[in-house]
Amino acid sequence: MTYDPSPSYRHHPPPPPPPYAPGSRSHRAPRRDPLGHHSDLRILRGAYRRQRRTATLTALGYFTLFLLLSAYAPGLMTGTAVAGLPTGLLLALAQLPVTWLAIALYEYTARHRVDPLADRIRKEAELDARRGAGR
């Protein structure tokens, strides 16, 4: 084996080419970032997360309140409210309308906040796909 005293040079990859050559009209730079790098998906995830949390906390919050009152306020729950019915029974029966309210709230936020964002992202993705196919 022989020893090579010359210094070893690190290989540096060539710099990436510019997105378009100056003066070239055939290849234009995109007007905006591609969909994968765009913040719209982050906004959509946040809107969907808020939607789930709001609906879940509505239903589970009421149920948790009912359980806490049952455990720590038995005098209130056994007291009579209307027509001789115990307050605990009325609060238990109110769970169904509260669940319906949570479902209605979920549907409302889906129609007014999440679905328009998803539709806009879907349309932008279709446009990006058409632009990519046209190249």
mmCIF file of N, CA and C in Angstrom, residues 2-116:
data_model
loop_
_atom_site.group_PDB
_atom_site.id
_atom_site.type_symbol
_atom_site.label_atom_id
_atom_site.label_comp_id
_atom_site.label_asym_id
_atom_site.label_seq_id
_atom_site.Cartn_x
_atom_site.Cartn_y
_atom_site.Cartn_z
ATOM 1 N N THR A 2 0.417 2.207 -0.735
ATOM 2 C CA THR A 2 1.170 3.450 -0.791
ATOM 3 C C THR A 2 0.394 4.542 -0.092
ATOM 4 N N TYR A 3 1.124 5.518 0.376
ATOM 5 C CA TYR A 3 0.526 6.642 1.079
ATOM 6 C C TYR A 3 0.476 7.823 0.130
ATOM 7 N N ASP A 4 -0.696 8.467 0.028
ATOM 8 C CA ASP A 4 -0.860 9.627 -0.840
ATOM 9 C C ASP A 4 -0.815 10.880 0.032
ATOM 10 N N PRO A 5 0.248 11.689 -0.053
ATOM 11 C CA PRO A 5 0.365 12.861 0.810
ATOM 12 C C PRO A 5 -0.488 14.037 0.362
ATOM 13 N N SER A 6 -1.145 13.962 -0.778
ATOM 14 C CA SER A 6 -1.935 15.114 -1.235
ATOM 15 C C SER A 6 -3.173 15.272 -0.347
ATOM 16 N N PRO A 7 -3.555 16.520 -0.119
ATOM 17 C CA PRO A 7 -4.742 16.731 0.729
ATOM 18 C C PRO A 7 -5.997 16.229 0.021
ATOM 19 N N SER A 8 -6.898 15.694 0.805
ATOM 20 C CA SER A 8 -8.158 15.230 0.206
ATOM 21 C C SER A 8 -9.131 16.404 0.143
ATOM 22 N N TYR A 9 -9.758 16.518 -0.975
ATOM 23 C CA TYR A 9 -10.715 17.602 -1.175
ATOM 24 C C TYR A 9 -12.117 17.061 -0.997
ATOM 25 N N ARG A 10 -12.932 17.842 -0.320
ATOM 26 C CA ARG A 10 -14.336 17.461 -0.144
ATOM 27 C C ARG A 10 -15.094 17.749 -1.419
ATOM 28 N N HIS A 11 -15.967 16.883 -1.738
ATOM 29 C CA HIS A 11 -16.790 17.065 -2.927
ATOM 30 C C HIS A 11 -17.933 18.017 -2.578
ATOM 31 N N HIS A 12 -18.049 19.101 -3.313
ATOM 32 C CA HIS A 12 -19.148 20.049 -3.131
ATOM 33 C C HIS A 12 -20.091 19.902 -4.309
ATOM 34 N N PRO A 13 -21.363 19.619 -4.057
ATOM 35 C CA PRO A 13 -22.288 19.495 -5.184
ATOM 36 C C PRO A 13 -22.469 20.853 -5.852
ATOM 37 N N PRO A 14 -22.756 20.826 -7.132
ATOM 38 C CA PRO A 14 -22.954 22.096 -7.833
ATOM 39 C C PRO A 14 -24.188 22.806 -7.279
ATOM 40 N N PRO A 15 -24.218 24.113 -7.359
ATOM 41 C CA PRO A 15 -25.400 24.842 -6.859
ATOM 42 C C PRO A 15 -26.616 24.490 -7.707
ATOM 43 N N PRO A 16 -27.777 24.520 -7.102
ATOM 44 C CA PRO A 16 -28.984 24.176 -7.876
ATOM 45 C C PRO A 16 -29.225 25.219 -8.959
ATOM 46 N N PRO A 17 -29.774 24.788 -10.075
ATOM 47 C CA PRO A 17 -30.050 25.743 -11.153
ATOM 48 C C PRO A 17 -31.147 26.702 -10.725
ATOM 49 N N PRO A 18 -31.167 27.890 -11.289
ATOM 50 C CA PRO A 18 -32.248 28.825 -10.950
ATOM 51 C C PRO A 18 -33.576 28.266 -11.430
ATOM 52 N N PRO A 19 -34.686 28.701 -10.806
ATOM 53 C CA PRO A 19 -35.982 28.149 -11.201
ATOM 54 C C PRO A 19 -36.318 28.431 -12.657
ATOM 55 N N TYR A 20 -35.770 29.453 -13.214
ATOM 56 C CA TYR A 20 -35.977 29.735 -14.631
ATOM 57 C C TYR A 20 -34.771 30.512 -15.127
ATOM 58 N N ALA A 21 -34.491 30.330 -16.364
ATOM 59 C CA ALA A 21 -33.360 31.044 -16.951
ATOM 60 C C ALA A 21 -33.807 32.450 -17.318
ATOM 61 N N PRO A 22 -33.007 33.473 -16.989
ATOM 62 C CA PRO A 22 -33.399 34.837 -17.350
ATOM 63 C C PRO A 22 -33.544 34.967 -18.867
ATOM 64 N N GLY A 23 -34.590 35.604 -19.271
ATOM 65 C CA GLY A 23 -34.826 35.800 -20.702
ATOM 66 C C GLY A 23 -35.593 34.661 -21.336
ATOM 67 N N SER A 24 -35.752 33.567 -20.631
ATOM 68 C CA SER A 24 -36.486 32.440 -21.179
ATOM 69 C C SER A 24 -37.974 32.646 -20.916
ATOM 70 N N ARG A 25 -38.772 32.528 -21.932
ATOM 71 C CA ARG A 25 -40.219 32.737 -21.778
ATOM 72 C C ARG A 25 -40.973 31.423 -21.687
ATOM 73 N N SER A 26 -40.308 30.322 -21.954
ATOM 74 C CA SER A 26 -41.024 29.050 -21.972
ATOM 75 C C SER A 26 -41.274 28.506 -20.560
ATOM 76 N N HIS A 27 -40.449 28.867 -19.615
ATOM 77 C CA HIS A 27 -40.594 28.338 -18.258
ATOM 78 C C HIS A 27 -40.749 29.503 -17.288
ATOM 79 N N ARG A 28 -41.939 29.655 -16.721
ATOM 80 C CA ARG A 28 -42.184 30.744 -15.776
ATOM 81 C C ARG A 28 -42.154 30.212 -14.361
ATOM 82 N N ALA A 29 -41.775 31.059 -13.455
ATOM 83 C CA ALA A 29 -41.788 30.698 -12.033
ATOM 84 C C ALA A 29 -43.233 30.685 -11.550
ATOM 85 N N PRO A 30 -43.578 29.765 -10.629
ATOM 86 C CA PRO A 30 -44.950 29.757 -10.119
ATOM 87 C C PRO A 30 -45.254 31.034 -9.355
ATOM 88 N N ARG A 31 -46.523 31.442 -9.435
ATOM 89 C CA ARG A 31 -46.930 32.686 -8.778
ATOM 90 C C ARG A 31 -46.998 32.535 -7.267
ATOM 91 N N ARG A 32 -47.220 31.328 -6.777
ATOM 92 C CA ARG A 32 -47.301 31.102 -5.337
ATOM 93 C C ARG A 32 -46.682 29.751 -5.031
ATOM 94 N N ASP A 33 -46.495 29.487 -3.748
ATOM 95 C CA ASP A 33 -45.915 28.213 -3.342
ATOM 96 C C ASP A 33 -46.846 27.074 -3.720
ATOM 97 N N PRO A 34 -46.307 25.887 -3.961
ATOM 98 C CA PRO A 34 -47.166 24.729 -4.186
ATOM 99 C C PRO A 34 -48.009 24.450 -2.950
ATOM 100 N N LEU A 35 -49.033 23.668 -3.121
ATOM 101 C CA LEU A 35 -49.997 23.440 -2.048
ATOM 102 C C LEU A 35 -49.356 22.805 -0.818
ATOM 103 N N GLY A 36 -48.407 21.917 -0.993
ATOM 104 C CA GLY A 36 -47.798 21.247 0.147
ATOM 105 C C GLY A 36 -47.041 22.188 1.064
ATOM 106 N N HIS A 37 -46.565 23.308 0.547
ATOM 107 C CA HIS A 37 -45.806 24.251 1.363
ATOM 108 C C HIS A 37 -46.664 25.421 1.826
ATOM 109 N N HIS A 38 -47.923 25.386 1.530
ATOM 110 C CA HIS A 38 -48.793 26.512 1.816
ATOM 111 C C HIS A 38 -49.364 26.389 3.214
ATOM 112 N N SER A 39 -49.728 27.484 3.797
ATOM 113 C CA SER A 39 -50.244 27.471 5.168
ATOM 114 C C SER A 39 -51.739 27.168 5.218
ATOM 115 N N ASP A 40 -52.392 27.009 4.072
ATOM 116 C CA ASP A 40 -53.825 26.723 4.085
ATOM 117 C C ASP A 40 -54.141 25.405 4.786
ATOM 118 N N LEU A 41 -53.293 24.414 4.607
ATOM 119 C CA LEU A 41 -53.543 23.133 5.271
ATOM 120 C C LEU A 41 -53.435 23.278 6.784
ATOM 121 N N ARG A 42 -52.515 24.094 7.234
ATOM 122 C CA ARG A 42 -52.387 24.347 8.672
ATOM 123 C C ARG A 42 -53.624 25.062 9.197
ATOM 124 N N ILE A 43 -54.135 26.006 8.440
ATOM 125 C CA ILE A 43 -55.347 26.734 8.836
ATOM 126 C C ILE A 43 -56.535 25.781 8.885
ATOM 127 N N LEU A 44 -56.626 24.885 7.895
ATOM 128 C CA LEU A 44 -57.720 23.919 7.863
ATOM 129 C C LEU A 44 -57.650 22.970 9.051
ATOM 130 N N ARG A 45 -56.467 22.484 9.367
ATOM 131 C CA ARG A 45 -56.326 21.604 10.535
ATOM 132 C C ARG A 45 -56.722 22.320 11.814
ATOM 133 N N GLY A 46 -56.335 23.592 11.946
ATOM 134 C CA GLY A 46 -56.702 24.358 13.137
ATOM 135 C C GLY A 46 -58.206 24.562 13.245
ATOM 136 N N ALA A 47 -58.853 24.859 12.108
ATOM 137 C CA ALA A 47 -60.310 25.053 12.118
ATOM 138 C C ALA A 47 -61.023 23.752 12.469
ATOM 139 N N TYR A 48 -60.534 22.656 11.921
ATOM 140 C CA TYR A 48 -61.152 21.364 12.225
ATOM 141 C C TYR A 48 -60.927 20.987 13.686
ATOM 142 N N ARG A 49 -59.751 21.294 14.218
ATOM 143 C CA ARG A 49 -59.449 21.009 15.622
ATOM 144 C C ARG A 49 -60.363 21.817 16.542
ATOM 145 N N ARG A 50 -60.538 23.112 16.237
ATOM 146 C CA ARG A 50 -61.437 23.944 17.051
ATOM 147 C C ARG A 50 -62.871 23.423 16.978
ATOM 148 N N GLN A 51 -63.276 22.978 15.802
ATOM 149 C CA GLN A 51 -64.621 22.456 15.623
ATOM 150 C C GLN A 51 -64.834 21.218 16.504
ATOM 151 N N ARG A 52 -63.902 20.297 16.476
ATOM 152 C CA ARG A 52 -64.029 19.084 17.296
ATOM 153 C C ARG A 52 -64.027 19.417 18.781
ATOM 154 N N ARG A 53 -63.122 20.314 19.189
ATOM 155 C CA ARG A 53 -63.040 20.657 20.611
ATOM 156 C C ARG A 53 -64.310 21.320 21.105
ATOM 157 N N THR A 54 -64.865 22.220 20.317
ATOM 158 C CA THR A 54 -66.078 22.926 20.738
ATOM 159 C C THR A 54 -67.234 21.953 20.925
ATOM 160 N N ALA A 55 -67.446 21.093 19.942
ATOM 161 C CA ALA A 55 -68.562 20.151 20.038
ATOM 162 C C ALA A 55 -68.338 19.143 21.161
ATOM 163 N N THR A 56 -67.123 18.655 21.302
ATOM 164 C CA THR A 56 -66.831 17.668 22.337
ATOM 165 C C THR A 56 -66.968 18.280 23.724
ATOM 166 N N LEU A 57 -66.426 19.478 23.907
ATOM 167 C CA LEU A 57 -66.514 20.106 25.222
ATOM 168 C C LEU A 57 -67.951 20.487 25.577
ATOM 169 N N THR A 58 -68.776 20.748 24.584
ATOM 170 C CA THR A 58 -70.184 21.043 24.868
ATOM 171 C C THR A 58 -70.868 19.824 25.473
ATOM 172 N N ALA A 59 -70.717 18.674 24.806
ATOM 173 C CA ALA A 59 -71.396 17.472 25.282
ATOM 174 C C ALA A 59 -70.749 16.928 26.552
ATOM 175 N N LEU A 60 -69.430 16.781 26.525
ATOM 176 C CA LEU A 60 -68.748 16.217 27.694
ATOM 177 C C LEU A 60 -68.750 17.165 28.889
ATOM 178 N N GLY A 61 -68.733 18.467 28.616
ATOM 179 C CA GLY A 61 -68.774 19.435 29.711
ATOM 180 C C GLY A 61 -70.073 19.337 30.492
ATOM 181 N N TYR A 62 -71.172 19.209 29.779
ATOM 182 C CA TYR A 62 -72.455 19.085 30.474
ATOM 183 C C TYR A 62 -72.521 17.789 31.262
ATOM 184 N N PHE A 63 -72.063 16.702 30.640
ATOM 185 C CA PHE A 63 -72.103 15.411 31.329
ATOM 186 C C PHE A 63 -71.210 15.428 32.566
ATOM 187 N N THR A 64 -70.042 16.042 32.478
ATOM 188 C CA THR A 64 -69.148 16.151 33.627
ATOM 189 C C THR A 64 -69.786 16.990 34.729
ATOM 190 N N LEU A 65 -70.440 18.072 34.350
ATOM 191 C CA LEU A 65 -71.157 18.891 35.335
ATOM 192 C C LEU A 65 -72.232 18.071 36.039
ATOM 193 N N PHE A 66 -72.956 17.264 35.274
ATOM 194 C CA PHE A 66 -73.990 16.404 35.853
ATOM 195 C C PHE A 66 -73.381 15.411 36.845
ATOM 196 N N LEU A 67 -72.245 14.811 36.465
ATOM 197 C CA LEU A 67 -71.596 13.859 37.373
ATOM 198 C C LEU A 67 -71.080 14.538 38.637
ATOM 199 N N LEU A 68 -70.498 15.717 38.489
ATOM 200 C CA LEU A 68 -69.994 16.436 39.659
ATOM 201 C C LEU A 68 -71.132 16.835 40.598
ATOM 202 N N LEU A 69 -72.230 17.295 40.032
ATOM 203 C CA LEU A 69 -73.381 17.625 40.878
ATOM 204 C C LEU A 69 -73.921 16.387 41.572
ATOM 205 N N SER A 70 -73.927 15.246 40.877
ATOM 206 C CA SER A 70 -74.403 14.004 41.494
ATOM 207 C C SER A 70 -73.511 13.592 42.656
ATOM 208 N N ALA A 71 -72.212 13.796 42.497
ATOM 209 C CA ALA A 71 -71.275 13.353 43.531
ATOM 210 C C ALA A 71 -71.180 14.336 44.689
ATOM 211 N N TYR A 72 -71.158 15.626 44.394
ATOM 212 C CA TYR A 72 -70.860 16.613 45.441
ATOM 213 C C TYR A 72 -72.068 17.450 45.880
ATOM 214 N N ALA A 73 -73.187 17.334 45.203
ATOM 215 C CA ALA A 73 -74.379 18.084 45.620
ATOM 216 C C ALA A 73 -75.611 17.173 45.602
ATOM 217 N N PRO A 74 -75.605 16.124 46.416
ATOM 218 C CA PRO A 74 -76.752 15.204 46.389
ATOM 219 C C PRO A 74 -78.054 15.861 46.853
ATOM 220 N N GLY A 75 -77.943 16.853 47.708
ATOM 221 C CA GLY A 75 -79.153 17.544 48.162
ATOM 222 C C GLY A 75 -79.838 18.272 47.011
ATOM 223 N N LEU A 76 -79.042 18.875 46.134
ATOM 224 C CA LEU A 76 -79.613 19.554 44.969
ATOM 225 C C LEU A 76 -80.232 18.555 44.006
ATOM 226 N N MET A 77 -79.551 17.442 43.796
ATOM 227 C CA MET A 77 -80.015 16.460 42.816
ATOM 228 C C MET A 77 -81.259 15.715 43.281
ATOM 229 N N THR A 78 -81.439 15.551 44.591
ATOM 230 C CA THR A 78 -82.619 14.829 45.085
ATOM 231 C C THR A 78 -83.793 15.756 45.358
ATOM 232 N N GLY A 79 -83.543 17.054 45.326
ATOM 233 C CA GLY A 79 -84.633 18.001 45.554
ATOM 234 C C GLY A 79 -85.618 17.983 44.392
ATOM 235 N N THR A 80 -86.846 18.349 44.680
ATOM 236 C CA THR A 80 -87.873 18.352 43.632
ATOM 237 C C THR A 80 -87.824 19.678 42.872
ATOM 238 N N ALA A 81 -88.075 19.579 41.574
ATOM 239 C CA ALA A 81 -88.014 20.776 40.737
ATOM 240 C C ALA A 81 -89.399 21.113 40.208
ATOM 241 N N VAL A 82 -89.865 20.383 39.244
ATOM 242 C CA VAL A 82 -91.148 20.676 38.594
ATOM 243 C C VAL A 82 -92.027 19.437 38.673
ATOM 244 N N ALA A 83 -93.253 19.613 39.096
ATOM 245 C CA ALA A 83 -94.260 18.541 39.154
ATOM 246 C C ALA A 83 -93.767 17.343 39.959
ATOM 247 N N GLY A 84 -93.001 17.598 40.977
ATOM 248 C CA GLY A 84 -92.539 16.524 41.847
ATOM 249 C C GLY A 84 -91.385 15.708 41.284
ATOM 250 N N LEU A 85 -90.833 16.080 40.126
ATOM 251 C CA LEU A 85 -89.690 15.355 39.557
ATOM 252 C C LEU A 85 -88.402 15.825 40.219
ATOM 253 N N PRO A 86 -87.506 14.892 40.525
ATOM 254 C CA PRO A 86 -86.227 15.301 41.113
ATOM 255 C C PRO A 86 -85.380 16.104 40.111
ATOM 256 N N THR A 87 -84.599 17.014 40.630
ATOM 257 C CA THR A 87 -83.739 17.846 39.785
ATOM 258 C C THR A 87 -82.736 16.986 39.015
ATOM 259 N N GLY A 88 -82.227 15.940 39.655
ATOM 260 C CA GLY A 88 -81.267 15.045 39.004
ATOM 261 C C GLY A 88 -81.851 14.377 37.770
ATOM 262 N N LEU A 89 -83.123 13.982 37.851
ATOM 263 C CA LEU A 89 -83.770 13.351 36.701
ATOM 264 C C LEU A 89 -83.947 14.358 35.567
ATOM 265 N N LEU A 90 -84.330 15.573 35.907
ATOM 266 C CA LEU A 90 -84.481 16.594 34.862
ATOM 267 C C LEU A 90 -83.140 16.923 34.184
ATOM 268 N N LEU A 91 -82.073 16.997 34.992
ATOM 269 C CA LEU A 91 -80.756 17.259 34.423
ATOM 270 C C LEU A 91 -80.289 16.082 33.562
ATOM 271 N N ALA A 92 -80.627 14.866 33.972
ATOM 272 C CA ALA A 92 -80.271 13.696 33.169
ATOM 273 C C ALA A 92 -81.032 13.703 31.845
ATOM 274 N N LEU A 93 -82.296 14.071 31.888
ATOM 275 C CA LEU A 93 -83.086 14.135 30.650
ATOM 276 C C LEU A 93 -82.631 15.277 29.739
ATOM 277 N N ALA A 94 -82.040 16.296 30.329
ATOM 278 C CA ALA A 94 -81.538 17.419 29.521
ATOM 279 C C ALA A 94 -80.269 17.052 28.745
ATOM 280 N N GLN A 95 -79.685 15.894 29.071
ATOM 281 C CA GLN A 95 -78.475 15.468 28.356
ATOM 282 C C GLN A 95 -78.755 15.263 26.868
ATOM 283 N N LEU A 96 -79.908 14.760 26.534
ATOM 284 C CA LEU A 96 -80.241 14.527 25.119
ATOM 285 C C LEU A 96 -80.303 15.830 24.322
ATOM 286 N N PRO A 97 -81.023 16.867 24.771
ATOM 287 C CA PRO A 97 -80.988 18.121 24.019
ATOM 288 C C PRO A 97 -79.600 18.765 23.946
ATOM 289 N N VAL A 98 -78.800 18.588 25.002
ATOM 290 C CA VAL A 98 -77.442 19.143 24.973
ATOM 291 C C VAL A 98 -76.607 18.414 23.921
ATOM 292 N N THR A 99 -76.795 17.107 23.799
ATOM 293 C CA THR A 99 -76.092 16.345 22.760
ATOM 294 C C THR A 99 -76.537 16.809 21.377
ATOM 295 N N TRP A 100 -77.822 17.049 21.206
ATOM 296 C CA TRP A 100 -78.316 17.577 19.922
ATOM 297 C C TRP A 100 -77.716 18.950 19.635
ATOM 298 N N LEU A 101 -77.592 19.759 20.674
ATOM 299 C CA LEU A 101 -76.969 21.074 20.511
ATOM 300 C C LEU A 101 -75.514 20.937 20.061
ATOM 301 N N ALA A 102 -74.796 19.976 20.640
ATOM 302 C CA ALA A 102 -73.397 19.755 20.245
ATOM 303 C C ALA A 102 -73.316 19.316 18.783
ATOM 304 N N ILE A 103 -74.236 18.463 18.361
ATOM 305 C CA ILE A 103 -74.259 18.024 16.961
ATOM 306 C C ILE A 103 -74.587 19.193 16.043
ATOM 307 N N ALA A 104 -75.569 20.003 16.432
ATOM 308 C CA ALA A 104 -75.921 21.172 15.614
ATOM 309 C C ALA A 104 -74.762 22.160 15.534
ATOM 310 N N LEU A 105 -74.070 22.355 16.636
ATOM 311 C CA LEU A 105 -72.903 23.244 16.656
ATOM 312 C C LEU A 105 -71.800 22.713 15.743
ATOM 313 N N TYR A 106 -71.593 21.408 15.764
ATOM 314 C CA TYR A 106 -70.600 20.780 14.898
ATOM 315 C C TYR A 106 -70.962 20.991 13.423
ATOM 316 N N GLU A 107 -72.213 20.766 13.090
ATOM 317 C CA GLU A 107 -72.672 20.962 11.709
ATOM 318 C C GLU A 107 -72.550 22.422 11.274
ATOM 319 N N TYR A 108 -72.903 23.331 12.155
ATOM 320 C CA TYR A 108 -72.831 24.752 11.820
ATOM 321 C C TYR A 108 -71.398 25.185 11.539
ATOM 322 N N THR A 109 -70.492 24.806 12.436
ATOM 323 C CA THR A 109 -69.100 25.204 12.217
ATOM 324 C C THR A 109 -68.510 24.507 11.000
ATOM 325 N N ALA A 110 -68.964 23.294 10.707
ATOM 326 C CA ALA A 110 -68.476 22.607 9.500
ATOM 327 C C ALA A 110 -68.899 23.371 8.250
ATOM 328 N N ARG A 111 -70.163 23.767 8.206
ATOM 329 C CA ARG A 111 -70.663 24.463 7.008
ATOM 330 C C ARG A 111 -70.068 25.856 6.834
ATOM 331 N N HIS A 112 -69.861 26.558 7.928
ATOM 332 C CA HIS A 112 -69.457 27.961 7.825
ATOM 333 C C HIS A 112 -67.959 28.210 7.928
ATOM 334 N N ARG A 113 -67.205 27.276 8.484
ATOM 335 C CA ARG A 113 -65.768 27.523 8.659
ATOM 336 C C ARG A 113 -64.894 26.488 7.986
ATOM 337 N N VAL A 114 -65.163 25.211 8.220
ATOM 338 C CA VAL A 114 -64.255 24.163 7.749
ATOM 339 C C VAL A 114 -64.484 23.840 6.271
ATOM 340 N N ASP A 115 -65.730 23.633 5.869
ATOM 341 C CA ASP A 115 -66.017 23.254 4.481
ATOM 342 C C ASP A 115 -65.567 24.298 3.464
ATOM 343 N N PRO A 116 -65.774 25.605 3.689
ATOM 344 C CA PRO A 116 -65.266 26.578 2.710
ATOM 345 C C PRO A 116 -63.745 26.529 2.574
#
